[in-house]
Amino acid sequence: MKHKIQTVCGFGCGSSLMLKMNVESIAKKHGIEIEAFCGDVGTCCSNDCDVIFISKELAERIQDRAKVPLVIFNNFMDKKEVEEKSLAYFDTIK
């Protein structure tokens, strides 16, 4: 069963798409099957997923409503941070 990851940004089509592609690449590199999709901060809590990957600023807006775990990033553009936090999460689902 593929783990369903939602990457979230303000409108669901900018930085969340870049994060999605990076997370997919990291998962593939490490042999982990995932299904990733983009979402926006306004509707992400109602989308069906196993986890939400989100920026620190936006996480503060949804953390009290989220029904799934949040993986919070300080900087989506920091590939090292994205890889470290993605792999740490992947380790929890193995």
JSON list of C-alpha atoms in Angstrom, two decimals:
[
{"chain": "A", "resi": 1, "resn": "MET", "atom": "CA", "xyz": [0.00, 0.00, 0.00]},
{"chain": "A", "resi": 2, "resn": "LYS", "atom": "CA", "xyz": [1.36, 3.38, -1.02]},
{"chain": "A", "resi": 3, "resn": "HIS", "atom": "CA", "xyz": [1.62, 6.02, 1.65]},
{"chain": "A", "resi": 4, "resn": "LYS", "atom": "CA", "xyz": [-0.35, 9.14, 0.66]},
{"chain": "A", "resi": 5, "resn": "ILE", "atom": "CA", "xyz": [1.57, 12.41, 1.18]},
{"chain": "A", "resi": 6, "resn": "GLN", "atom": "CA", "xyz": [0.02, 15.83, 0.69]},
{"chain": "A", "resi": 7, "resn": "THR", "atom": "CA", "xyz": [2.43, 18.72, 0.11]},
{"chain": "A", "resi": 8, "resn": "VAL", "atom": "CA", "xyz": [0.84, 22.04, 1.02]},
{"chain": "A", "resi": 9, "resn": "CYS", "atom": "CA", "xyz": [1.45, 25.69, 0.20]},
{"chain": "A", "resi": 10, "resn": "GLY", "atom": "CA", "xyz": [-0.76, 28.77, 0.13]},
{"chain": "A", "resi": 11, "resn": "PHE", "atom": "CA", "xyz": [-2.51, 28.03, -3.17]},
{"chain": "A", "resi": 12, "resn": "GLY", "atom": "CA", "xyz": [-1.47, 24.44, -3.92]},
{"chain": "A", "resi": 13, "resn": "CYS", "atom": "CA", "xyz": [0.41, 25.04, -7.15]},
{"chain": "A", "resi": 14, "resn": "GLY", "atom": "CA", "xyz": [3.73, 26.77, -6.42]},
{"chain": "A", "resi": 15, "resn": "SER", "atom": "CA", "xyz": [6.10, 25.69, -3.72]},
{"chain": "A", "resi": 16, "resn": "SER", "atom": "CA", "xyz": [3.99, 22.63, -2.90]},
{"chain": "A", "resi": 17, "resn": "LEU", "atom": "CA", "xyz": [4.64, 21.33, -6.43]},
{"chain": "A", "resi": 18, "resn": "MET", "atom": "CA", "xyz": [8.40, 21.78, -5.98]},
{"chain": "A", "resi": 19, "resn": "LEU", "atom": "CA", "xyz": [8.23, 20.05, -2.60]},
{"chain": "A", "resi": 20, "resn": "LYS", "atom": "CA", "xyz": [6.16, 17.22, -4.09]},
{"chain": "A", "resi": 21, "resn": "MET", "atom": "CA", "xyz": [8.73, 16.61, -6.83]},
{"chain": "A", "resi": 22, "resn": "ASN", "atom": "CA", "xyz": [11.60, 16.65, -4.31]},
{"chain": "A", "resi": 23, "resn": "VAL", "atom": "CA", "xyz": [9.80, 14.24, -1.96]},
{"chain": "A", "resi": 24, "resn": "GLU", "atom": "CA", "xyz": [8.98, 11.87, -4.85]},
{"chain": "A", "resi": 25, "resn": "SER", "atom": "CA", "xyz": [12.62, 11.93, -5.93]},
{"chain": "A", "resi": 26, "resn": "ILE", "atom": "CA", "xyz": [13.84, 11.18, -2.40]},
{"chain": "A", "resi": 27, "resn": "ALA", "atom": "CA", "xyz": [11.36, 8.33, -2.02]},
{"chain": "A", "resi": 28, "resn": "LYS", "atom": "CA", "xyz": [12.35, 6.81, -5.36]},
{"chain": "A", "resi": 29, "resn": "LYS", "atom": "CA", "xyz": [16.06, 7.11, -4.53]},
{"chain": "A", "resi": 30, "resn": "HIS", "atom": "CA", "xyz": [15.46, 5.16, -1.32]},
{"chain": "A", "resi": 31, "resn": "GLY", "atom": "CA", "xyz": [13.03, 2.60, -2.74]},
{"chain": "A", "resi": 32, "resn": "ILE", "atom": "CA", "xyz": [9.97, 3.86, -0.87]},
{"chain": "A", "resi": 33, "resn": "GLU", "atom": "CA", "xyz": [6.60, 3.79, -2.60]},
{"chain": "A", "resi": 34, "resn": "ILE", "atom": "CA", "xyz": [4.51, 6.88, -2.02]},
{"chain": "A", "resi": 35, "resn": "GLU", "atom": "CA", "xyz": [1.67, 8.74, -3.66]},
{"chain": "A", "resi": 36, "resn": "ALA", "atom": "CA", "xyz": [2.19, 12.50, -3.37]},
{"chain": "A", "resi": 37, "resn": "PHE", "atom": "CA", "xyz": [-0.18, 15.28, -4.34]},
{"chain": "A", "resi": 38, "resn": "CYS", "atom": "CA", "xyz": [-0.38, 19.05, -3.87]},
{"chain": "A", "resi": 39, "resn": "GLY", "atom": "CA", "xyz": [-2.89, 20.85, -1.71]},
{"chain": "A", "resi": 40, "resn": "ASP", "atom": "CA", "xyz": [-3.64, 24.35, -0.50]},
{"chain": "A", "resi": 41, "resn": "VAL", "atom": "CA", "xyz": [-3.73, 25.53, 3.08]},
{"chain": "A", "resi": 42, "resn": "GLY", "atom": "CA", "xyz": [-7.45, 26.32, 2.94]},
{"chain": "A", "resi": 43, "resn": "THR", "atom": "CA", "xyz": [-8.62, 22.82, 2.06]},
{"chain": "A", "resi": 44, "resn": "CYS", "atom": "CA", "xyz": [-5.73, 20.51, 3.03]},
{"chain": "A", "resi": 45, "resn": "CYS", "atom": "CA", "xyz": [-7.36, 19.30, 6.25]},
{"chain": "A", "resi": 46, "resn": "SER", "atom": "CA", "xyz": [-10.31, 17.89, 4.32]},
{"chain": "A", "resi": 47, "resn": "ASN", "atom": "CA", "xyz": [-8.21, 15.97, 1.75]},
{"chain": "A", "resi": 48, "resn": "ASP", "atom": "CA", "xyz": [-7.63, 12.24, 2.18]},
{"chain": "A", "resi": 49, "resn": "CYS", "atom": "CA", "xyz": [-3.96, 11.66, 3.04]},
{"chain": "A", "resi": 50, "resn": "ASP", "atom": "CA", "xyz": [-1.71, 9.95, 5.58]},
{"chain": "A", "resi": 51, "resn": "VAL", "atom": "CA", "xyz": [0.52, 12.97, 6.30]},
{"chain": "A", "resi": 52, "resn": "ILE", "atom": "CA", "xyz": [0.86, 16.63, 5.40]},
{"chain": "A", "resi": 53, "resn": "PHE", "atom": "CA", "xyz": [4.23, 18.14, 4.45]},
{"chain": "A", "resi": 54, "resn": "ILE", "atom": "CA", "xyz": [3.97, 21.89, 5.10]},
{"chain": "A", "resi": 55, "resn": "SER", "atom": "CA", "xyz": [5.93, 25.04, 5.93]},
{"chain": "A", "resi": 56, "resn": "LYS", "atom": "CA", "xyz": [6.27, 26.23, 9.51]},
{"chain": "A", "resi": 57, "resn": "GLU", "atom": "CA", "xyz": [4.20, 29.38, 8.86]},
{"chain": "A", "resi": 58, "resn": "LEU", "atom": "CA", "xyz": [1.29, 27.49, 7.31]},
{"chain": "A", "resi": 59, "resn": "ALA", "atom": "CA", "xyz": [1.45, 24.67, 9.86]},
{"chain": "A", "resi": 60, "resn": "GLU", "atom": "CA", "xyz": [0.59, 27.16, 12.57]},
{"chain": "A", "resi": 61, "resn": "ARG", "atom": "CA", "xyz": [-2.69, 27.85, 10.75]},
{"chain": "A", "resi": 62, "resn": "ILE", "atom": "CA", "xyz": [-3.82, 24.21, 10.55]},
{"chain": "A", "resi": 63, "resn": "GLN", "atom": "CA", "xyz": [-2.17, 22.31, 13.40]},
{"chain": "A", "resi": 64, "resn": "ASP", "atom": "CA", "xyz": [-5.27, 22.44, 15.58]},
{"chain": "A", "resi": 65, "resn": "ARG", "atom": "CA", "xyz": [-7.47, 21.09, 12.73]},
{"chain": "A", "resi": 66, "resn": "ALA", "atom": "CA", "xyz": [-5.18, 18.50, 11.12]},
{"chain": "A", "resi": 67, "resn": "LYS", "atom": "CA", "xyz": [-6.27, 14.90, 11.60]},
{"chain": "A", "resi": 68, "resn": "VAL", "atom": "CA", "xyz": [-2.99, 13.47, 10.28]},
{"chain": "A", "resi": 69, "resn": "PRO", "atom": "CA", "xyz": [0.65, 14.06, 11.27]},
{"chain": "A", "resi": 70, "resn": "LEU", "atom": "CA", "xyz": [2.43, 17.17, 9.98]},
{"chain": "A", "resi": 71, "resn": "VAL", "atom": "CA", "xyz": [6.01, 17.21, 8.73]},
{"chain": "A", "resi": 72, "resn": "ILE", "atom": "CA", "xyz": [7.03, 20.84, 9.11]},
{"chain": "A", "resi": 73, "resn": "PHE", "atom": "CA", "xyz": [9.73, 22.52, 7.03]},
{"chain": "A", "resi": 74, "resn": "ASN", "atom": "CA", "xyz": [11.52, 25.78, 7.73]},
{"chain": "A", "resi": 75, "resn": "ASN", "atom": "CA", "xyz": [12.58, 26.10, 4.08]},
{"chain": "A", "resi": 76, "resn": "PHE", "atom": "CA", "xyz": [11.18, 24.07, 1.15]},
{"chain": "A", "resi": 77, "resn": "MET", "atom": "CA", "xyz": [14.20, 25.13, -0.96]},
{"chain": "A", "resi": 78, "resn": "ASP", "atom": "CA", "xyz": [16.73, 23.61, 1.45]},
{"chain": "A", "resi": 79, "resn": "LYS", "atom": "CA", "xyz": [17.25, 20.19, -0.17]},
{"chain": "A", "resi": 80, "resn": "LYS", "atom": "CA", "xyz": [19.18, 18.91, 2.83]},
{"chain": "A", "resi": 81, "resn": "GLU", "atom": "CA", "xyz": [16.34, 19.76, 5.22]},
{"chain": "A", "resi": 82, "resn": "VAL", "atom": "CA", "xyz": [13.74, 18.28, 2.86]},
{"chain": "A", "resi": 83, "resn": "GLU", "atom": "CA", "xyz": [15.72, 15.05, 2.53]},
{"chain": "A", "resi": 84, "resn": "GLU", "atom": "CA", "xyz": [16.45, 14.74, 6.25]},
{"chain": "A", "resi": 85, "resn": "LYS", "atom": "CA", "xyz": [12.86, 15.33, 7.34]},
{"chain": "A", "resi": 86, "resn": "SER", "atom": "CA", "xyz": [11.40, 13.18, 4.56]},
{"chain": "A", "resi": 87, "resn": "LEU", "atom": "CA", "xyz": [13.70, 10.27, 5.41]},
{"chain": "A", "resi": 88, "resn": "ALA", "atom": "CA", "xyz": [12.94, 10.67, 9.12]},
{"chain": "A", "resi": 89, "resn": "TYR", "atom": "CA", "xyz": [9.24, 10.40, 8.31]},
{"chain": "A", "resi": 90, "resn": "PHE", "atom": "CA", "xyz": [9.76, 7.47, 5.93]},
{"chain": "A", "resi": 91, "resn": "ASP", "atom": "CA", "xyz": [11.55, 5.64, 8.73]},
{"chain": "A", "resi": 92, "resn": "THR", "atom": "CA", "xyz": [8.38, 5.84, 10.80]},
{"chain": "A", "resi": 93, "resn": "ILE", "atom": "CA", "xyz": [6.27, 4.11, 8.13]},
{"chain": "A", "resi": 94, "resn": "LYS", "atom": "CA", "xyz": [8.54, 1.18, 7.30]}
]
